[in-house]
Amino acid sequence: MIYHHNRFAFKETVTAEQREEALASLRNQGESIDAVVRYVVGRDVGGDFEYGAVFVLEDLDGYWEYLMAPSHAHTDRIGLPLLETFVSYDTTDSDDPDIARKIAELHERRYAGNPALTKLVADLPSYSGSAAPTPNP
């Protein structure tokens, strides 16, 4: 199993309506992506972030399905420009010693095929994650 975590804080200029639209879009990912086994979207407690989301995926194939889903792309388009800080990471019970590299490769492949997404992530004021896009020289 792979638990894909997202933690984030919105920019101070974000309206309540924009915040709710972004959170609803995250919830829609959990409902609409077949590979998502379970999910939670809500307040982040005990840290420097306002909100968080966790999507549970069975394996790397499911992770790729999650990354490439139209509902995920929609959330990126409407949500990333609203964020001040964004962190994504993964927790897994896999005993594969190469699992971190394999997850990073999924992200890299996604970025390579989507320059608009790469720009959205690169434009975030603060981002760290399972695999950040490679900056252009």
N, CA, C and O atoms as a DFTB+ gen file, in Angstrom:
548 C
 N C O
     1  1       0.839      -1.184       0.000
     2  2       0.000       0.000       0.000
     3  2       0.884       1.248       0.000
     4  3       1.971       1.266       0.577
     5  1       0.390       2.266      -0.653
     6  2       1.079       3.557      -0.678
     7  2       0.086       4.619      -0.214
     8  3      -1.009       4.750      -0.760
     9  1       0.488       5.362       0.790
    10  2      -0.302       6.486       1.279
    11  2       0.364       7.754       0.752
    12  3       1.475       8.097       1.156
    13  1      -0.322       8.443      -0.150
    14  2       0.210       9.669      -0.737
    15  2      -0.355      10.856       0.037
    16  3      -1.561      11.103       0.024
    17  1       0.532      11.585       0.712
    18  2       0.159      12.684       1.586
    19  2       0.385      14.025       0.901
    20  3       1.375      14.209       0.194
    21  1      -0.523      14.944       1.108
    22  2      -0.380      16.333       0.676
    23  2      -0.679      17.217       1.877
    24  3      -1.687      17.035       2.559
    25  1       0.203      18.175       2.131
    26  2      -0.012      19.161       3.198
    27  2       0.186      20.523       2.578
    28  3       1.113      20.716       1.792
    29  1      -0.680      21.484       2.920
    30  2      -0.591      22.768       2.243
    31  2      -1.220      23.882       3.063
    32  3      -2.039      23.664       3.955
    33  1      -0.786      25.105       2.706
    34  2      -1.356      26.327       3.267
    35  2      -1.692      27.242       2.096
    36  3      -0.912      27.388       1.155
    37  1      -2.853      27.844       2.176
    38  2      -3.298      28.765       1.130
    39  2      -2.648      30.143       1.301
    40  3      -2.260      30.534       2.402
    41  1      -2.542      30.860       0.192
    42  2      -2.096      32.251       0.236
    43  2      -3.127      33.063       1.011
    44  3      -4.307      32.713       1.037
    45  1      -2.683      34.143       1.640
    46  2      -3.578      34.993       2.424
    47  2      -4.667      35.621       1.564
    48  3      -5.732      35.965       2.077
    49  1      -4.424      35.773       0.281
    50  2      -5.376      36.432      -0.628
    51  2      -6.485      35.507      -1.119
    52  3      -7.405      35.962      -1.797
    53  1      -6.417      34.236      -0.796
    54  2      -7.408      33.262      -1.272
    55  2      -8.734      33.477      -0.545
    56  3      -8.775      33.622       0.676
    57  1      -9.808      33.494      -1.318
    58  2     -11.143      33.674      -0.731
    59  2     -11.659      32.348      -0.173
    60  3     -11.141      31.280      -0.499
    61  1     -12.668      32.430       0.657
    62  2     -13.303      31.226       1.201
    63  2     -13.872      30.367       0.071
    64  3     -13.807      29.140       0.131
    65  1     -14.425      31.003      -0.950
    66  2     -14.991      30.264      -2.088
    67  2     -13.912      29.512      -2.858
    68  3     -14.112      28.360      -3.243
    69  1     -12.773      30.156      -3.082
    70  2     -11.669      29.495      -3.781
    71  2     -11.150      28.309      -2.967
    72  3     -10.872      27.243      -3.517
    73  1     -11.023      28.502      -1.661
    74  2     -10.554      27.433      -0.775
    75  2     -11.511      26.242      -0.853
    76  3     -11.073      25.102      -1.008
    77  1     -12.793      26.500      -0.748
    78  2     -13.775      25.412      -0.773
    79  2     -13.791      24.694      -2.128
    80  3     -13.951      23.474      -2.182
    81  1     -13.629      25.439      -3.204
    82  2     -13.575      24.817      -4.526
    83  2     -12.374      23.878      -4.642
    84  3     -12.496      22.777      -5.179
    85  1     -11.219      24.308      -4.140
    86  2     -10.017      23.469      -4.189
    87  2     -10.185      22.221      -3.321
    88  3      -9.823      21.122      -3.742
    89  1     -10.729      22.384      -2.121
    90  2     -10.933      21.228      -1.239
    91  2     -11.965      20.266      -1.823
    92  3     -11.802      19.049      -1.729
    93  1     -13.020      20.804      -2.421
    94  2     -14.021      19.950      -3.074
    95  2     -13.400      19.182      -4.232
    96  3     -13.747      18.025      -4.468
    97  1     -12.488      19.816      -4.949
    98  2     -11.826      19.144      -6.063
    99  2     -10.949      18.001      -5.556
   100  3     -10.888      16.944      -6.183
   101  1     -10.275      18.204      -4.434
   102  2      -9.492      17.117      -3.837
   103  2     -10.402      15.952      -3.429
   104  3     -10.075      14.788      -3.660
   105  1     -11.537      16.279      -2.823
   106  2     -12.470      15.217      -2.435
   107  2     -12.983      14.466      -3.665
   108  3     -13.170      13.250      -3.633
   109  1     -13.204      15.203      -4.731
   110  2     -13.646      14.570      -5.969
   111  2     -12.610      13.566      -6.485
   112  3     -12.974      12.525      -7.033
   113  1     -11.334      13.873      -6.314
   114  2     -10.302      12.911      -6.698
   115  2     -10.512      11.592      -5.955
   116  3     -10.479      10.516      -6.553
   117  1     -10.726      11.690      -4.658
   118  2     -10.931      10.485      -3.867
   119  2     -12.139       9.694      -4.316
   120  3     -12.123       8.463      -4.287
   121  1     -13.184      10.386      -4.731
   122  2     -14.420       9.729      -5.160
   123  2     -14.343       9.201      -6.596
   124  3     -14.937       8.168      -6.903
   125  1     -13.623       9.891      -7.469
   126  2     -13.698       9.587      -8.896
   127  2     -12.564       8.734      -9.436
   128  3     -12.701       8.159     -10.516
   129  1     -11.457       8.633      -8.729
   130  2     -10.325       7.852      -9.230
   131  2     -10.434       6.430      -8.692
   132  3     -10.342       6.199      -7.486
   133  1     -10.630       5.486      -9.600
   134  2     -10.838       4.092      -9.194
   135  2      -9.688       3.533      -8.359
   136  3      -9.914       2.701      -7.480
   137  1      -8.475       3.972      -8.617
   138  2      -7.309       3.436      -7.915
   139  2      -7.239       3.880      -6.451
   140  3      -6.508       3.283      -5.662
   141  1      -7.981       4.906      -6.087
   142  2      -7.961       5.384      -4.700
   143  2      -8.813       4.452      -3.847
   144  3     -10.025       4.350      -4.034
   145  1      -8.161       3.779      -2.913
   146  2      -8.818       2.816      -2.030
   147  2      -9.557       3.541      -0.905
   148  3     -10.687       3.192      -0.563
   149  1      -8.910       4.541      -0.347
   150  2      -9.479       5.379       0.723
   151  2      -8.842       6.743       0.598
   152  3      -7.791       6.899      -0.023
   153  1      -9.485       7.730       1.194
   154  2      -8.909       9.069       1.189
   155  2      -9.483       9.872       2.338
   156  3     -10.517       9.529       2.911
   157  1      -8.782      10.957       2.661
   158  2      -9.282      11.940       3.610
   159  2      -8.777      13.301       3.142
   160  3      -7.632      13.431       2.707
   161  1      -9.622      14.294       3.233
   162  2      -9.274      15.680       2.932
   163  2      -9.808      16.508       4.092
   164  3     -10.994      16.438       4.414
   165  1      -8.937      17.289       4.720
   166  2      -9.414      18.096       5.839
   167  2      -8.316      18.901       6.495
   168  3      -7.233      19.078       5.939
   169  1      -8.613      19.380       7.678
   170  2      -7.678      20.198       8.437
   171  2      -6.422      19.415       8.782
   172  3      -6.494      18.240       9.140
   173  1      -5.283      20.061       8.675
   174  2      -4.002      19.480       9.075
   175  2      -3.763      19.897      10.525
   176  3      -3.740      21.087      10.840
   177  1      -3.589      18.931      11.386
   178  2      -3.462      19.188      12.812
   179  2      -2.031      18.891      13.257
   180  3      -1.476      17.843      12.927
   181  1      -1.444      19.813      14.001
   182  2      -0.144      19.569      14.609
   183  2       1.044      19.966      13.762
   184  3       2.136      19.425      13.938
   185  1       0.856      20.892      12.856
   186  2       1.980      21.311      12.025
   187  2       1.814      22.727      11.528
   188  3       1.003      23.495      12.046
   189  1       2.588      23.060      10.526
   190  2       2.601      24.409       9.963
   191  2       1.675      24.558       8.766
   192  3       1.762      25.551       8.042
   193  1       0.803      23.604       8.546
   194  2      -0.064      23.607       7.384
   195  2      -1.514      23.764       7.817
   196  3      -1.879      23.442       8.948
   197  1      -2.342      24.271       6.892
   198  2      -3.752      24.448       7.188
   199  2      -4.566      23.191       6.889
   200  3      -5.437      22.795       7.664
   201  1      -4.265      22.581       5.758
   202  2      -5.061      21.451       5.266
   203  2      -4.161      20.324       4.803
   204  3      -2.967      20.507       4.566
   205  1      -4.762      19.167       4.682
   206  2      -4.042      18.017       4.172
   207  2      -4.991      17.077       3.456
   208  3      -6.211      17.150       3.604
   209  1      -4.395      16.199       2.681
   210  2      -5.149      15.153       1.988
   211  2      -4.263      13.922       1.917
   212  3      -3.053      14.025       1.715
   213  1      -4.870      12.768       2.083
   214  2      -4.151      11.504       1.957
   215  2      -4.968      10.605       1.035
   216  3      -6.173      10.430       1.215
   217  1      -4.289      10.045       0.050
   218  2      -4.915       9.127      -0.897
   219  2      -4.205       7.786      -0.776
   220  3      -2.982       7.714      -0.903
   221  1      -4.964       6.729      -0.532
   222  2      -4.408       5.398      -0.352
   223  2      -4.517       4.645      -1.677
   224  3      -5.588       4.542      -2.273
   225  1      -3.373       4.125      -2.113
   226  2      -3.269       3.426      -3.395
   227  2      -2.647       2.058      -3.155
   228  3      -1.782       1.908      -2.291
   229  1      -3.084       1.067      -3.912
   230  2      -2.591      -0.294      -3.674
   231  2      -1.176      -0.526      -4.164
   232  3      -0.428      -1.281      -3.544
   233  1      -0.791       0.111      -5.269
   234  2       0.496      -0.196      -5.867
   235  2       0.913       0.919      -6.828
   236  3       0.218       1.927      -6.957
   237  1       2.030       0.736      -7.489
   238  2       2.547       1.752      -8.407
   239  2       1.638       1.967      -9.612
   240  3       1.525       3.093     -10.098
   241  1       0.994       0.923     -10.102
   242  2       0.040       1.102     -11.204
   243  2      -1.115       2.007     -10.769
   244  3      -1.549       2.878     -11.523
   245  1      -1.598       1.796      -9.566
   246  2      -2.653       2.649      -9.036
   247  2      -2.166       4.070      -8.812
   248  3      -2.914       5.027      -9.015
   249  1      -0.925       4.208      -8.399
   250  2      -0.337       5.531      -8.201
   251  2      -0.318       6.291      -9.535
   252  3      -0.666       7.470      -9.588
   253  1       0.092       5.603     -10.610
   254  2       0.126       6.234     -11.930
   255  2      -1.286       6.621     -12.379
   256  3      -1.491       7.703     -12.928
   257  1      -2.251       5.741     -12.146
   258  2      -3.640       6.060     -12.490
   259  2      -4.096       7.315     -11.742
   260  3      -4.736       8.192     -12.321
   261  1      -3.764       7.389     -10.470
   262  2      -4.092       8.568      -9.654
   263  2      -3.437       9.821     -10.229
   264  3      -4.101      10.843     -10.398
   265  1      -2.153       9.752     -10.530
   266  2      -1.442      10.921     -11.050
   267  2      -2.009      11.415     -12.375
   268  3      -2.035      12.621     -12.618
   269  1      -2.457      10.522     -13.221
   270  2      -2.881      10.880     -14.574
   271  2      -4.385      11.126     -14.702
   272  3      -4.861      11.454     -15.789
   273  1      -5.122      10.975     -13.637
   274  2      -6.578      11.142     -13.694
   275  2      -6.961      12.578     -14.030
   276  3      -6.334      13.515     -13.537
   277  1      -7.980      12.762     -14.859
   278  2      -8.452      14.111     -15.183
   279  2      -8.843      14.924     -13.940
   280  3      -8.618      16.134     -13.899
   281  1      -9.417      14.278     -12.943
   282  2      -9.799      15.018     -11.731
   283  2      -8.569      15.524     -10.981
   284  3      -8.622      16.581     -10.353
   285  1      -7.471      14.788     -11.040
   286  2      -6.225      15.238     -10.420
   287  2      -5.669      16.433     -11.174
   288  3      -5.216      17.398     -10.559
   289  1      -5.700      16.378     -12.505
   290  2      -5.235      17.503     -13.325
   291  2      -6.069      18.756     -13.046
   292  3      -5.541      19.867     -13.002
   293  1      -7.368      18.565     -12.861
   294  2      -8.248      19.697     -12.559
   295  2      -7.850      20.352     -11.234
   296  3      -7.766      21.577     -11.146
   297  1      -7.608      19.551     -10.222
   298  2      -7.195      20.084      -8.927
   299  2      -5.888      20.848      -9.053
   300  3      -5.736      21.921      -8.469
   301  1      -4.945      20.304      -9.810
   302  2      -3.680      21.019     -10.015
   303  2      -3.923      22.390     -10.631
   304  3      -3.369      23.389     -10.172
   305  1      -4.746      22.438     -11.665
   306  2      -4.988      23.707     -12.383
   307  2      -5.638      24.762     -11.495
   308  3      -5.244      25.927     -11.520
   309  1      -6.636      24.353     -10.707
   310  2      -7.345      25.351      -9.892
   311  2      -6.721      25.550      -8.518
   312  3      -6.853      26.623      -7.929
   313  1      -6.040      24.523      -7.999
   314  2      -5.555      24.581      -6.629
   315  2      -4.133      25.088      -6.451
   316  3      -3.871      25.891      -5.556
   317  1      -3.210      24.630      -7.292
   318  2      -1.811      25.012      -7.095
   319  2      -1.586      26.524      -7.101
   320  3      -0.794      27.006      -6.291
   321  1      -2.240      27.296      -7.970
   322  2      -2.013      28.744      -7.936
   323  2      -2.478      29.414      -6.638
   324  3      -2.124      30.565      -6.380
   325  1      -3.258      28.718      -5.830
   326  2      -3.783      29.286      -4.585
   327  2      -2.881      29.042      -3.383
   328  3      -3.112      29.595      -2.307
   329  1      -1.844      28.209      -3.564
   330  2      -1.064      27.750      -2.422
   331  2       0.179      28.581      -2.164
   332  3       0.864      29.025      -3.086
   333  1       0.447      28.775      -0.882
   334  2       1.680      29.412      -0.425
   335  2       2.744      28.354      -0.175
   336  3       3.910      28.532      -0.529
   337  1       2.329      27.254       0.437
   338  2       3.239      26.181       0.806
   339  2       2.577      24.849       0.471
   340  3       1.389      24.648       0.725
   341  1       3.371      23.939      -0.108
   342  2       2.845      22.630      -0.478
   343  2       3.932      21.585      -0.277
   344  3       5.069      21.759      -0.717
   345  1       3.571      20.506       0.386
   346  2       4.469      19.378       0.603
   347  2       3.715      18.111       0.228
   348  3       2.562      17.929       0.617
   349  1       4.364      17.245      -0.523
   350  2       3.786      15.928      -0.772
   351  2       4.842      14.886      -0.431
   352  3       6.035      15.096      -0.649
   353  1       4.388      13.775       0.100
   354  2       5.296      12.672       0.421
   355  2       4.495      11.394       0.480
   356  3       3.265      11.414       0.432
   357  1       5.195      10.287       0.584
   358  2       4.548       8.980       0.559
   359  2       5.011       8.119       1.720
   360  3       6.164       8.177       2.147
   361  1       4.079       7.322       2.217
   362  2       4.370       6.313       3.217
   363  2       3.921       4.981       2.625
   364  3       2.820       4.876       2.083
   365  1       4.777       3.962       2.728
   366  2       4.434       2.685       2.129
   367  2       4.915       1.525       2.990
   368  3       5.889       1.637       3.735
   369  1       4.211       0.422       2.867
   370  2       4.643      -0.804       3.543
   371  2       5.390      -1.724       2.573
   372  3       5.667      -2.877       2.904
   373  1       5.713      -1.228       1.394
   374  2       6.432      -2.019       0.394
   375  2       7.829      -2.366       0.898
   376  3       8.507      -1.534       1.500
   377  1       8.246      -3.593       0.646
   378  2       9.613      -3.986       1.013
   379  2      10.568      -3.846      -0.177
   380  3      11.717      -4.280      -0.101
   381  1      10.105      -3.250      -1.260
   382  2      10.933      -3.013      -2.437
   383  2      11.955      -1.925      -2.104
   384  3      11.567      -0.790      -1.827
   385  1      13.252      -2.245      -2.126
   386  2      14.265      -1.234      -1.792
   387  2      14.315      -0.074      -2.793
   388  3      14.903       0.965      -2.493
   389  1      13.713      -0.231      -3.967
   390  2      13.720       0.801      -4.991
   391  2      12.407       1.582      -5.071
   392  3      12.191       2.327      -6.026
   393  1      11.530       1.418      -4.077
   394  2      10.202       2.036      -4.166
   395  2      10.282       3.562      -4.250
   396  3       9.510       4.169      -4.992
   397  1      11.185       4.190      -3.518
   398  2      11.294       5.655      -3.570
   399  2      11.681       6.106      -4.975
   400  3      11.118       7.069      -5.496
   401  1      12.627       5.423      -5.582
   402  2      13.041       5.765      -6.939
   403  2      11.900       5.553      -7.917
   404  3      11.699       6.368      -8.817
   405  1      11.154       4.478      -7.758
   406  2      10.040       4.180      -8.664
   407  2       8.928       5.222      -8.542
   408  3       8.332       5.613      -9.545
   409  1       8.653       5.666      -7.334
   410  2       7.653       6.724      -7.144
   411  2       8.152       8.018      -7.776
   412  3       7.399       8.702      -8.469
   413  1       9.418       8.356      -7.542
   414  2       9.985       9.570      -8.143
   415  2       9.915       9.500      -9.669
   416  3       9.637      10.509     -10.317
   417  1      10.159       8.340     -10.242
   418  2      10.095       8.189     -11.705
   419  2       8.684       8.424     -12.237
   420  3       8.522       8.982     -13.322
   421  1       7.663       8.007     -11.491
   422  2       6.287       8.288     -11.915
   423  2       6.054       9.792     -11.990
   424  3       5.490      10.294     -12.962
   425  1       6.488      10.498     -10.966
   426  2       6.330      11.954     -10.956
   427  2       7.126      12.596     -12.088
   428  3       6.624      13.483     -12.778
   429  1       8.348      12.156     -12.277
   430  2       9.191      12.711     -13.337
   431  2       8.556      12.496     -14.709
   432  3       8.570      13.395     -15.550
   433  1       8.002      11.315     -14.932
   434  2       7.345      11.021     -16.211
   435  2       6.132      11.929     -16.395
   436  3       5.873      12.407     -17.500
   437  1       5.403      12.161     -15.332
   438  2       4.237      13.050     -15.413
   439  2       4.664      14.477     -15.745
   440  3       4.076      15.113     -16.620
   441  1       5.678      14.979     -15.055
   442  2       6.174      16.324     -15.349
   443  2       6.693      16.434     -16.777
   444  3       6.430      17.424     -17.459
   445  1       7.429      15.423     -17.231
   446  2       8.011      15.456     -18.576
   447  2       6.934      15.569     -19.648
   448  3       7.162      16.169     -20.698
   449  1       5.768      14.997     -19.391
   450  2       4.683      15.034     -20.364
   451  2       3.739      16.207     -20.201
   452  3       2.749      16.310     -20.925
   453  1       4.034      17.105     -19.247
   454  2       3.084      18.177     -18.964
   455  2       3.819      19.458     -18.540
   456  3       3.952      19.729     -17.347
   457  1       4.290      20.236     -19.509
   458  2       5.012      21.467     -19.167
   459  2       4.174      22.468     -18.368
   460  3       4.719      23.196     -17.538
   461  1       2.872      22.518     -18.601
   462  2       2.021      23.450     -17.852
   463  2       2.009      23.078     -16.364
   464  3       2.083      23.958     -15.507
   465  1       1.918      21.794     -16.060
   466  2       1.969      21.344     -14.669
   467  2       3.327      21.664     -14.057
   468  3       3.409      22.143     -12.926
   469  1       4.379      21.400     -14.802
   470  2       5.721      21.678     -14.306
   471  2       5.850      23.148     -13.920
   472  3       6.451      23.469     -12.895
   473  1       5.295      24.034     -14.725
   474  2       5.339      25.471     -14.422
   475  2       4.518      25.791     -13.181
   476  3       4.956      26.576     -12.339
   477  1       3.331      25.194     -13.054
   478  2       2.509      25.439     -11.868
   479  2       3.268      25.078     -10.590
   480  3       3.231      25.820      -9.608
   481  1       3.952      23.938     -10.609
   482  2       4.692      23.492      -9.432
   483  2       5.921      24.377      -9.216
   484  3       6.224      24.760      -8.086
   485  1       6.626      24.697     -10.298
   486  2       7.813      25.543     -10.185
   487  2       7.469      26.936      -9.661
   488  3       8.296      27.575      -9.011
   489  1       6.253      27.411      -9.940
   490  2       5.833      28.747      -9.505
   491  2       5.353      28.798      -8.055
   492  3       5.087      29.884      -7.541
   493  1       5.239      27.667      -7.391
   494  2       4.827      27.671      -5.989
   495  2       5.872      28.390      -5.135
   496  3       7.069      28.177      -5.323
   497  1       5.442      29.227      -4.213
   498  2       6.415      29.901      -3.346
   499  2       7.271      28.931      -2.532
   500  3       8.450      29.189      -2.289
   501  1       6.668      27.809      -2.112
   502  2       7.402      26.802      -1.343
   503  2       6.848      25.421      -1.673
   504  3       5.660      25.157      -1.486
   505  1       7.729      24.534      -2.170
   506  2       7.296      23.177      -2.506
   507  2       8.409      22.198      -2.194
   508  3       9.580      22.452      -2.472
   509  1       8.025      21.083      -1.615
   510  2       8.906      19.922      -1.527
   511  2       8.013      18.716      -1.696
   512  3       6.841      18.724      -1.320
   513  1       8.600      17.670      -2.276
   514  2       7.731      16.542      -2.511
   515  2       8.423      15.279      -2.912
   516  3       9.650      15.184      -2.951
   517  1       7.583      14.297      -3.213
   518  2       8.061      12.982      -3.610
   519  2       9.024      13.080      -4.782
   520  3       9.967      12.296      -4.893
   521  1       8.779      14.045      -5.651
   522  2       9.688      14.322      -6.766
   523  2       9.333      15.686      -7.327
   524  3       8.299      15.852      -7.974
   525  1      10.185      16.647      -7.080
   526  2       9.977      17.975      -7.635
   527  2      10.390      17.969      -9.096
   528  3      11.292      17.225      -9.479
   529  1       9.748      18.781      -9.912
   530  2      10.147      18.831     -11.318
   531  2      11.573      19.350     -11.457
   532  3      12.031      20.173     -10.665
   533  1      12.262      18.854     -12.474
   534  2      13.606      19.324     -12.758
   535  2      13.543      20.732     -13.316
   536  3      12.859      20.965     -14.312
   537  1      14.240      21.677     -12.699
   538  2      14.190      23.045     -13.219
   539  2      14.811      23.137     -14.609
   540  3      15.747      22.408     -14.938
   541  1      14.275      24.043     -15.411
   542  2      14.866      24.274     -16.734
   543  2      16.174      25.020     -16.563
   544  3      16.290      25.887     -15.696
   545  1      17.186      24.681     -17.405
   546  2      18.498      25.358     -17.263
   547  2      18.391      26.828     -17.630
   548  3      19.384      27.553     -17.572
